[in-house]
PDB file of C-alpha atoms in Angstrom:
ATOM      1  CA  UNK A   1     114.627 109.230  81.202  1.00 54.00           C
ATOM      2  CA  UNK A   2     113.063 112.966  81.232  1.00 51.00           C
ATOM      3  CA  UNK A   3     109.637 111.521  80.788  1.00 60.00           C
ATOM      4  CA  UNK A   4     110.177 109.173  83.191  1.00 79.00           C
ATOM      5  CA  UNK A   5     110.924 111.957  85.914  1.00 89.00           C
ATOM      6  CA  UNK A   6     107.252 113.405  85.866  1.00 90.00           C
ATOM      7  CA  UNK A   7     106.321 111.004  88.384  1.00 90.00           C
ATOM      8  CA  UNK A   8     109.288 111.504  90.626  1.00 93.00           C
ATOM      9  CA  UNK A   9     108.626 115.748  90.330  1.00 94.00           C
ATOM     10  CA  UNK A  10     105.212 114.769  91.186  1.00 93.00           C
ATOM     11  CA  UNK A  11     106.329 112.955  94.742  1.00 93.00           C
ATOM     12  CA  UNK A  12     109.097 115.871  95.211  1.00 95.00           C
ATOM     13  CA  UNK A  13     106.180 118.830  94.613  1.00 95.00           C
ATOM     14  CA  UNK A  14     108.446 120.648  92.203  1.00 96.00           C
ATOM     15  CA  UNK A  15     108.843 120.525  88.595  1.00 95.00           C
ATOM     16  CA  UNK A  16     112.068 121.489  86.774  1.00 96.00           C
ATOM     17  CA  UNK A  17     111.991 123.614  84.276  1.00 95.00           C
ATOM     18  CA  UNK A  18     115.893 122.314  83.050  1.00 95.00           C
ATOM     19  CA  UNK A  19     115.229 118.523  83.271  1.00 93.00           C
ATOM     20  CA  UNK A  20     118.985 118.023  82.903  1.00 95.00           C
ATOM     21  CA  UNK A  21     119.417 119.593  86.090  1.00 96.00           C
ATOM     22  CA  UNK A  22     117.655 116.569  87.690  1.00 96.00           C
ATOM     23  CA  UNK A  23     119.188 114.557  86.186  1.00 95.00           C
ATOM     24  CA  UNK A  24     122.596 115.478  87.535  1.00 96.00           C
ATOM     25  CA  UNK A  25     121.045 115.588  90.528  1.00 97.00           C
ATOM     26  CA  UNK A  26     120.551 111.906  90.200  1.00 95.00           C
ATOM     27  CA  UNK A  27     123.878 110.408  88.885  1.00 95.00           C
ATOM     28  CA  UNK A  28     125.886 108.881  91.508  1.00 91.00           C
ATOM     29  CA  UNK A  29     129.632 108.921  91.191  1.00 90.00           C
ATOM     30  CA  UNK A  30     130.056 105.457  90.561  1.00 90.00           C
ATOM     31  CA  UNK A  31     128.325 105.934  87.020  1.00 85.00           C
ATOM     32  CA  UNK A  32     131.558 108.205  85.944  1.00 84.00           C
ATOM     33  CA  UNK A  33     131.729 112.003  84.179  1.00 87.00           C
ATOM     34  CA  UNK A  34     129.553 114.322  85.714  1.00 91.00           C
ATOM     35  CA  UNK A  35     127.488 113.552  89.008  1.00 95.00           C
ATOM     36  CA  UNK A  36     125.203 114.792  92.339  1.00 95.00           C
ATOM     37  CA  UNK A  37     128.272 115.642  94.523  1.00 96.00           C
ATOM     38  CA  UNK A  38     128.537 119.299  93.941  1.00 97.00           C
ATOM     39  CA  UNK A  39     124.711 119.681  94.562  1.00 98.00           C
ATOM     40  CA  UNK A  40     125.229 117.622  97.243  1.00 97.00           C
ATOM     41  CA  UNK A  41     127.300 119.937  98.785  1.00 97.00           C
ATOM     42  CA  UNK A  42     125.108 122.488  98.286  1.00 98.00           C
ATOM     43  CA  UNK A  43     121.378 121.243  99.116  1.00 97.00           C
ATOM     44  CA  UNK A  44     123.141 119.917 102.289  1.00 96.00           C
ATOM     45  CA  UNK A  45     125.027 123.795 103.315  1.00 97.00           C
ATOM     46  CA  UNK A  46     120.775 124.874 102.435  1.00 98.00           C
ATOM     47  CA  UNK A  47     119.046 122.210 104.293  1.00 97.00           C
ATOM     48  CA  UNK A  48     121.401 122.534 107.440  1.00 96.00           C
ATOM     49  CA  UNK A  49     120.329 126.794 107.375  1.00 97.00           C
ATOM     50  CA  UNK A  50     117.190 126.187 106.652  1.00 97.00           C
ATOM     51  CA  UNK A  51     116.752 123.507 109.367  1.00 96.00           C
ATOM     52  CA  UNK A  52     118.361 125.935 111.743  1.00 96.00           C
ATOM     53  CA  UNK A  53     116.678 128.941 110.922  1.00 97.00           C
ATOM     54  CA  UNK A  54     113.109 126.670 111.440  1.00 96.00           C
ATOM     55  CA  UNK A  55     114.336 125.137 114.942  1.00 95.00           C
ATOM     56  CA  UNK A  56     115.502 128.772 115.954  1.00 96.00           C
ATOM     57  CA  UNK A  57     111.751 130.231 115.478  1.00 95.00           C
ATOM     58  CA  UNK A  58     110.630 127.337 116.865  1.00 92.00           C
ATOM     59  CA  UNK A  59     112.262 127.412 120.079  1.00 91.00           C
ATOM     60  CA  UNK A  60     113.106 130.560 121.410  1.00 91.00           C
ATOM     61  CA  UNK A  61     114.031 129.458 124.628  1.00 87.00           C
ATOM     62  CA  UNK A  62     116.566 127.052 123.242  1.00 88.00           C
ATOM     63  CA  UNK A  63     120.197 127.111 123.731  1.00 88.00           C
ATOM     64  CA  UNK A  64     122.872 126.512 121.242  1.00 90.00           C
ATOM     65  CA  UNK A  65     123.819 122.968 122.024  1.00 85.00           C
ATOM     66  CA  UNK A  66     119.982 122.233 122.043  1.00 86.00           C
ATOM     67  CA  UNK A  67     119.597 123.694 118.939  1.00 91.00           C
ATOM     68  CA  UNK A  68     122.435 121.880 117.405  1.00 89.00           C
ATOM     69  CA  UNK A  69     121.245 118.690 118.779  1.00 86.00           C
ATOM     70  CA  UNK A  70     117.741 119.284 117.087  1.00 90.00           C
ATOM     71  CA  UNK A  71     119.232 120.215 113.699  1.00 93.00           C
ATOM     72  CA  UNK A  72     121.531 116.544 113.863  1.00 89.00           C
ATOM     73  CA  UNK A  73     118.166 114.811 114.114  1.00 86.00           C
ATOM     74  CA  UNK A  74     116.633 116.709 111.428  1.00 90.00           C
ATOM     75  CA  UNK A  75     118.961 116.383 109.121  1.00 92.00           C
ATOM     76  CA  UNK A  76     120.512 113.053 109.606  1.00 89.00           C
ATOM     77  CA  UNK A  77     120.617 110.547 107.103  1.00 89.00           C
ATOM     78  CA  UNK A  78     118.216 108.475 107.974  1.00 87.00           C
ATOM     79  CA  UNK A  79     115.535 111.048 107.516  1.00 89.00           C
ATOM     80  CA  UNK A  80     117.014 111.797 104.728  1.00 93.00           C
ATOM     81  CA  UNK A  81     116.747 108.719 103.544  1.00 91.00           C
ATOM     82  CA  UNK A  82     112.750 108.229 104.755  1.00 89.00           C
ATOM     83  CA  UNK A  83     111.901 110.886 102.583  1.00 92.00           C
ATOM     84  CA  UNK A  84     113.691 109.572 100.101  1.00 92.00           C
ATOM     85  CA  UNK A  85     111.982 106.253 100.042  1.00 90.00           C
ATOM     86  CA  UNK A  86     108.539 108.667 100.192  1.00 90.00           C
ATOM     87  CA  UNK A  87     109.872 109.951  96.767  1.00 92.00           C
ATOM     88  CA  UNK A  88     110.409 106.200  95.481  1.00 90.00           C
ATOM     89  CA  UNK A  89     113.635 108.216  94.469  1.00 92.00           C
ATOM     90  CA  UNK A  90     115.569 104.907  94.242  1.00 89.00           C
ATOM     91  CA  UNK A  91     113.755 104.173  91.163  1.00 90.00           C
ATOM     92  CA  UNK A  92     115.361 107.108  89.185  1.00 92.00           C
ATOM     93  CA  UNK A  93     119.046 106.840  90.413  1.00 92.00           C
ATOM     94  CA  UNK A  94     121.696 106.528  87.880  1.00 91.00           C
ATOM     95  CA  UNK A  95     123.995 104.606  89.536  1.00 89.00           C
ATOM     96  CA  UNK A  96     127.385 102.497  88.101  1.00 87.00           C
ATOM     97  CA  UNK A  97     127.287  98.779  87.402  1.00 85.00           C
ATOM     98  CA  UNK A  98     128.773  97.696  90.714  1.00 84.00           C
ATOM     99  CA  UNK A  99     126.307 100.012  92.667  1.00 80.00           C
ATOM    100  CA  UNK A 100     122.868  98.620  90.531  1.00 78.00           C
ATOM    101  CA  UNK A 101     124.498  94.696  91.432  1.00 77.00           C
ATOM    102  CA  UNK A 102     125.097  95.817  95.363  1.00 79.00           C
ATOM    103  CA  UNK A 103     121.416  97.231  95.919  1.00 78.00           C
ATOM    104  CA  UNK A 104     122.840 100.818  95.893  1.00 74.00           C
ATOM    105  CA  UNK A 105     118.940 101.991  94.961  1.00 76.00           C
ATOM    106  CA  UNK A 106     118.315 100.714  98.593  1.00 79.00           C
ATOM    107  CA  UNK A 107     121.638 102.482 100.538  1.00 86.00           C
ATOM    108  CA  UNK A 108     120.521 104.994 102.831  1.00 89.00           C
ATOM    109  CA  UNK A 109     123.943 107.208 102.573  1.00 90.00           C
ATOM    110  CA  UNK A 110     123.232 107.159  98.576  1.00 91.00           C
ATOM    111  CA  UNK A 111     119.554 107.964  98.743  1.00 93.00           C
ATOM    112  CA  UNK A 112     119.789 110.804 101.619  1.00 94.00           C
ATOM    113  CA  UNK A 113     123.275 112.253  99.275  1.00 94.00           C
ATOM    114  CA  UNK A 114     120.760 112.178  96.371  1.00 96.00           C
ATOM    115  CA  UNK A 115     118.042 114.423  98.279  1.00 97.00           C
ATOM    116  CA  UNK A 116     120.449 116.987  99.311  1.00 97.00           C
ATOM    117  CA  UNK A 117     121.420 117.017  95.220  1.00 97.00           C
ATOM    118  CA  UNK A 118     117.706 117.576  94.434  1.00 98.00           C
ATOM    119  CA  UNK A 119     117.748 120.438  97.183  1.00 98.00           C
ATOM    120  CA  UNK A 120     120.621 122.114  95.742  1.00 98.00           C
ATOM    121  CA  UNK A 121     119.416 121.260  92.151  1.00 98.00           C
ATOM    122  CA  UNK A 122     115.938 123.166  93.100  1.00 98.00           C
ATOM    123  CA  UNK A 123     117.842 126.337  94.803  1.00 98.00           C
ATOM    124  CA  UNK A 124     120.155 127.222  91.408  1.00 97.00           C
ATOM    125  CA  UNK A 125     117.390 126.829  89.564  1.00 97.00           C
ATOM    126  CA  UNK A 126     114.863 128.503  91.302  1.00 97.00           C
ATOM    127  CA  UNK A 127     116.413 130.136  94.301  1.00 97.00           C
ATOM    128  CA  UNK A 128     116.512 130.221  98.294  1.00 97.00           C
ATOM    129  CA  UNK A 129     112.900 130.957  98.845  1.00 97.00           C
ATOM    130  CA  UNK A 130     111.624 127.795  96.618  1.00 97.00           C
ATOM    131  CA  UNK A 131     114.451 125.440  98.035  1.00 98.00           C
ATOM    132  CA  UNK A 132     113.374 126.549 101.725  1.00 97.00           C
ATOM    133  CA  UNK A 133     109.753 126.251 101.215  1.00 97.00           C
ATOM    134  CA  UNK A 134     110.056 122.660  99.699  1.00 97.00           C
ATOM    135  CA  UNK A 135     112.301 121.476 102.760  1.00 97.00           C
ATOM    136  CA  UNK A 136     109.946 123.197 105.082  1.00 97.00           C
ATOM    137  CA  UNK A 137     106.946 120.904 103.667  1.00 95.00           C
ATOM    138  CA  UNK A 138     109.206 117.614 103.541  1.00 95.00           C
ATOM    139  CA  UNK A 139     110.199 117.945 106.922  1.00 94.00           C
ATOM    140  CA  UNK A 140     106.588 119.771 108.385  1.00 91.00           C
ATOM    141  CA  UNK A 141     106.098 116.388 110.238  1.00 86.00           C
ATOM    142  CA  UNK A 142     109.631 115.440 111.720  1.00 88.00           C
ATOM    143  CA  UNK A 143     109.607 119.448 113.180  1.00 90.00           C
ATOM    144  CA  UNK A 144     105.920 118.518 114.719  1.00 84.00           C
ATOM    145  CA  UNK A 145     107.877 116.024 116.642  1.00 81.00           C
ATOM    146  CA  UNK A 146     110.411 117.575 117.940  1.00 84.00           C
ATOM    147  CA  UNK A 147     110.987 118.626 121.807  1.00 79.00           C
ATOM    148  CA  UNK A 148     113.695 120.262 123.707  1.00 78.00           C
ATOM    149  CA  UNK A 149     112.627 117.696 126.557  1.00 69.00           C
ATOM    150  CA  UNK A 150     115.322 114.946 126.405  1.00 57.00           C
ATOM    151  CA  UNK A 151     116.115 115.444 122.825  1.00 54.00           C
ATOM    152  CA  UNK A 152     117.801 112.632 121.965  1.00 62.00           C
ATOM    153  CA  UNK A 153     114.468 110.167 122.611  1.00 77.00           C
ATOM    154  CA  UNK A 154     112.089 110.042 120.328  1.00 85.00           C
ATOM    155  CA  UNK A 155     108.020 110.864 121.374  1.00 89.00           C
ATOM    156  CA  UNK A 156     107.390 107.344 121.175  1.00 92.00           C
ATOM    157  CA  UNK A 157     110.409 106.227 123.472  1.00 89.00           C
ATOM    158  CA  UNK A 158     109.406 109.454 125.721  1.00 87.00           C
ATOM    159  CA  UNK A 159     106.078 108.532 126.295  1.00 91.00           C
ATOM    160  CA  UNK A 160     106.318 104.895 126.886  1.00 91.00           C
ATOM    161  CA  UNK A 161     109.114 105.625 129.725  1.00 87.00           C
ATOM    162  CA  UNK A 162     106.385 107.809 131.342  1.00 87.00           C
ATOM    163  CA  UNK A 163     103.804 105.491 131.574  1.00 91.00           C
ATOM    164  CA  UNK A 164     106.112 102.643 132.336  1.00 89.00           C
ATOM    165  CA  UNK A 165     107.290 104.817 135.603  1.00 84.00           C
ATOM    166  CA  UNK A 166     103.595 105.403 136.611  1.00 86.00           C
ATOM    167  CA  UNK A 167     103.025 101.497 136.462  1.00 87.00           C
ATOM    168  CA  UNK A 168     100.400 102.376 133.016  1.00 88.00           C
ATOM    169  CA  UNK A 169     100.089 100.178 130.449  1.00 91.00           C
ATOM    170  CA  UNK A 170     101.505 100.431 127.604  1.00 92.00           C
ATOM    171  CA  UNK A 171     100.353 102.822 124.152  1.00 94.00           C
ATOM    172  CA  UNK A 172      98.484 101.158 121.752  1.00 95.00           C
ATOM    173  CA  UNK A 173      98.729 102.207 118.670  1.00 96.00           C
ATOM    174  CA  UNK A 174      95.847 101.835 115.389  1.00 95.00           C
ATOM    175  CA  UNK A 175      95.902 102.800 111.974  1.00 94.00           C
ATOM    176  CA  UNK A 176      92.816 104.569 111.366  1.00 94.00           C
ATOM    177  CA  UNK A 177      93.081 105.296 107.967  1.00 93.00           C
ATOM    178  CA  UNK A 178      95.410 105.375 104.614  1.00 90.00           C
ATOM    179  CA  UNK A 179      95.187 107.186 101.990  1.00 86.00           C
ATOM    180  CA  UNK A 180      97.053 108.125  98.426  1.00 79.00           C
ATOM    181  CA  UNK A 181      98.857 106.290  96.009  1.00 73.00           C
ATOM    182  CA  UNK A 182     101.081 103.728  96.627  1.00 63.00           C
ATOM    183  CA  UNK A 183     104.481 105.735  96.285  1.00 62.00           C
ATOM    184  CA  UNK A 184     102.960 108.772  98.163  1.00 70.00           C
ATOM    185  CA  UNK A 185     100.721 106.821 101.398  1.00 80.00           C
ATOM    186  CA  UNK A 186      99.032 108.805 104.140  1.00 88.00           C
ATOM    187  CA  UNK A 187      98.627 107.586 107.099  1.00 91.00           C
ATOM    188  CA  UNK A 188      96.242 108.120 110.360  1.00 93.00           C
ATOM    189  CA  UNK A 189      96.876 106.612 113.414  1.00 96.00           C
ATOM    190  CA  UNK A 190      95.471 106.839 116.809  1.00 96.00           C
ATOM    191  CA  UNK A 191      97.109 106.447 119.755  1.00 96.00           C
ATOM    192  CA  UNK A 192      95.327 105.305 122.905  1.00 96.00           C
ATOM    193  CA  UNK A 193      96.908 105.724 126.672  1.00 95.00           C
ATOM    194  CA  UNK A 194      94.746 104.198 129.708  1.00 91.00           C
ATOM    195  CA  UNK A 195      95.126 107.589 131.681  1.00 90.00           C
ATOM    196  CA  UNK A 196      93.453 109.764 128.807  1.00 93.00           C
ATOM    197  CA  UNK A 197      89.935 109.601 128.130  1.00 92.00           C
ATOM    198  CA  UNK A 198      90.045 109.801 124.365  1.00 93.00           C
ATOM    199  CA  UNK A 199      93.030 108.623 121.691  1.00 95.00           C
ATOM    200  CA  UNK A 200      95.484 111.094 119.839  1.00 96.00           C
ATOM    201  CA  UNK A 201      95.849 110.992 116.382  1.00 94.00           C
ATOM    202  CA  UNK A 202      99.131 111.521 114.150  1.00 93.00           C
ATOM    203  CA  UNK A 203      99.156 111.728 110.376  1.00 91.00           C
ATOM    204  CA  UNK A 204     102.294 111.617 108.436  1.00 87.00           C
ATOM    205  CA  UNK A 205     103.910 110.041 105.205  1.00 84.00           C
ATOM    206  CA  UNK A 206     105.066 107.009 107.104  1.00 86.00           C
ATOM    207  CA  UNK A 207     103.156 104.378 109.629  1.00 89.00           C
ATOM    208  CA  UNK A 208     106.019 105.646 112.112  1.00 88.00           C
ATOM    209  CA  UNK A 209     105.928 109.166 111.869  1.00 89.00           C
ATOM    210  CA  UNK A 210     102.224 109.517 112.182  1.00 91.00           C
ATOM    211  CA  UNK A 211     102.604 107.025 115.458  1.00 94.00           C
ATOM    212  CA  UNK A 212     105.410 109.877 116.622  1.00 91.00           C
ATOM    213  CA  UNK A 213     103.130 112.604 116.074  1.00 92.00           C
ATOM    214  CA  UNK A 214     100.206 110.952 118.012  1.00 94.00           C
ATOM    215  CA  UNK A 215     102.613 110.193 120.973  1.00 94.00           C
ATOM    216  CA  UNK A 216     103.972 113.666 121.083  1.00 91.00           C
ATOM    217  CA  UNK A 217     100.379 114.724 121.134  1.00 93.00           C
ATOM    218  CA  UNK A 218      99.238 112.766 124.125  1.00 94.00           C
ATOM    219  CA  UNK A 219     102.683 114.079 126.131  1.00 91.00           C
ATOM    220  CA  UNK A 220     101.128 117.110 125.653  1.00 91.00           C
ATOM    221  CA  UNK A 221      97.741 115.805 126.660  1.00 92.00           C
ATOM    222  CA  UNK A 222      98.624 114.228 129.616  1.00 91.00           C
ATOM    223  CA  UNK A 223     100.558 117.546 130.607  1.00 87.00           C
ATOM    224  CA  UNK A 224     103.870 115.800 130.331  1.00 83.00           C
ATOM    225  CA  UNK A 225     105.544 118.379 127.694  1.00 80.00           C
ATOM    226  CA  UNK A 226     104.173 121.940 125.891  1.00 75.00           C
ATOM    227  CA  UNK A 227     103.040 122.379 122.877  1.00 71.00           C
ATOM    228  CA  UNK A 228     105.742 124.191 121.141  1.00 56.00           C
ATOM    229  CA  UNK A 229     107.892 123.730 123.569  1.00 45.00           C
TER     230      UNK A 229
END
């Protein structure tokens, strides 16, 4: 099992110098004894500060329920999970009998509990300043996309409704380029918009984040939203 975890500390940019640590990180409850939920409680008290404490220097302007808003988005489980699936972390799971026959590799709740073990796992071993700087970089792309501007759409959504209500036609969106190896993809895509002369680009860990980048890109370009708003 240790040996096999090279890969996975390769995807998660951090290698642990206690492997067993990991490891714990990894065990669901269903496989009995020791498991992930204590780190779980952790990493998720650490990535809920340090989401805040990003989202506060990022928007000074904001007010609390704003704020609070942002941070749900960041750190909901389904991002959670979408890194996870970045990390191919489902492949290292130690799960119980019932959850390897029910697909429990593949459950989003499991997967997203299982990242906030590896955050906490990372912060005993190697403290605040490691733990933040590693959620930082896993998130750098879902923060890009953020907006106080009708928070609960997504750039995509956003920028589609705009066009729609000027009578536009739709985005169209290309992948330009990919990149990387096949658990740890890079992607490029352009996003074109009849009112702007040239395309945006977006380039994230995921088809669908790099298309949210480019969209929040040409909002900005088409002087719909601030950069940094």
């Amino acid at each position: 099992m240790i040996n096999k975890l090279d890969r996975l500390e390769r995807n998660i940019g951090y290698s642990f110098k206690d492997p067993d640590l990991l490891i714990l990180a990894l065990s669901h409850r269903s496989l009995g004894g020791r498991n992930n939920e204590r780190l779980e409680f952790l990493g998720d008290s650490i990535l809920n500060f340090v989401a805040a404490e990003a989202l506060f220097q990022r928007f000074p302007q904001a007010r609390e329920g704003q704020l609070s808003r942002l941070r749900a988005r960041l750190v909901k489980g389904v991002t959670l999970a979408e890194l996870a699936k970045g990390f191919e972390l489902g492949e290292y799971l130690r799960l119980g009998s019932g959850e390897l026959k029910s697909g429990g590799f593949r459950r989003e709740s499991i997967l997203a509990d299982a990242t906030e073990a590896i955050i906490g796992a990372i912060y005993l071993e190697s403290g605040l300043e490691v733990a933040r700087e590693r959620v930082l970089y896993w998130l750098r792309e879902h923060i890009a996309t953020l907006t106080l501007v009708d928070n609960n759409k997504d750039p995509k959504t956003r920028l589609q409704e705009y066009l729609q209500s000027r009578q536009c036609e739709l985005p169209r969106y290309e992948v330009t380029e990919s990149s990387g190896e096949a658990h740890c993809r890079t992607f490029r895509v352009e996003c074109h918009v009849s009112p702007l002369s040239e395309p945006t680009f977006g380039v994230g860990n995921s088809r669908r984040l790099a298309e949210q980048v480019a969209a929040q890109k040409a909002l900005i370009d088409l002087g719909v939203e601030k950069a940094d708003e």
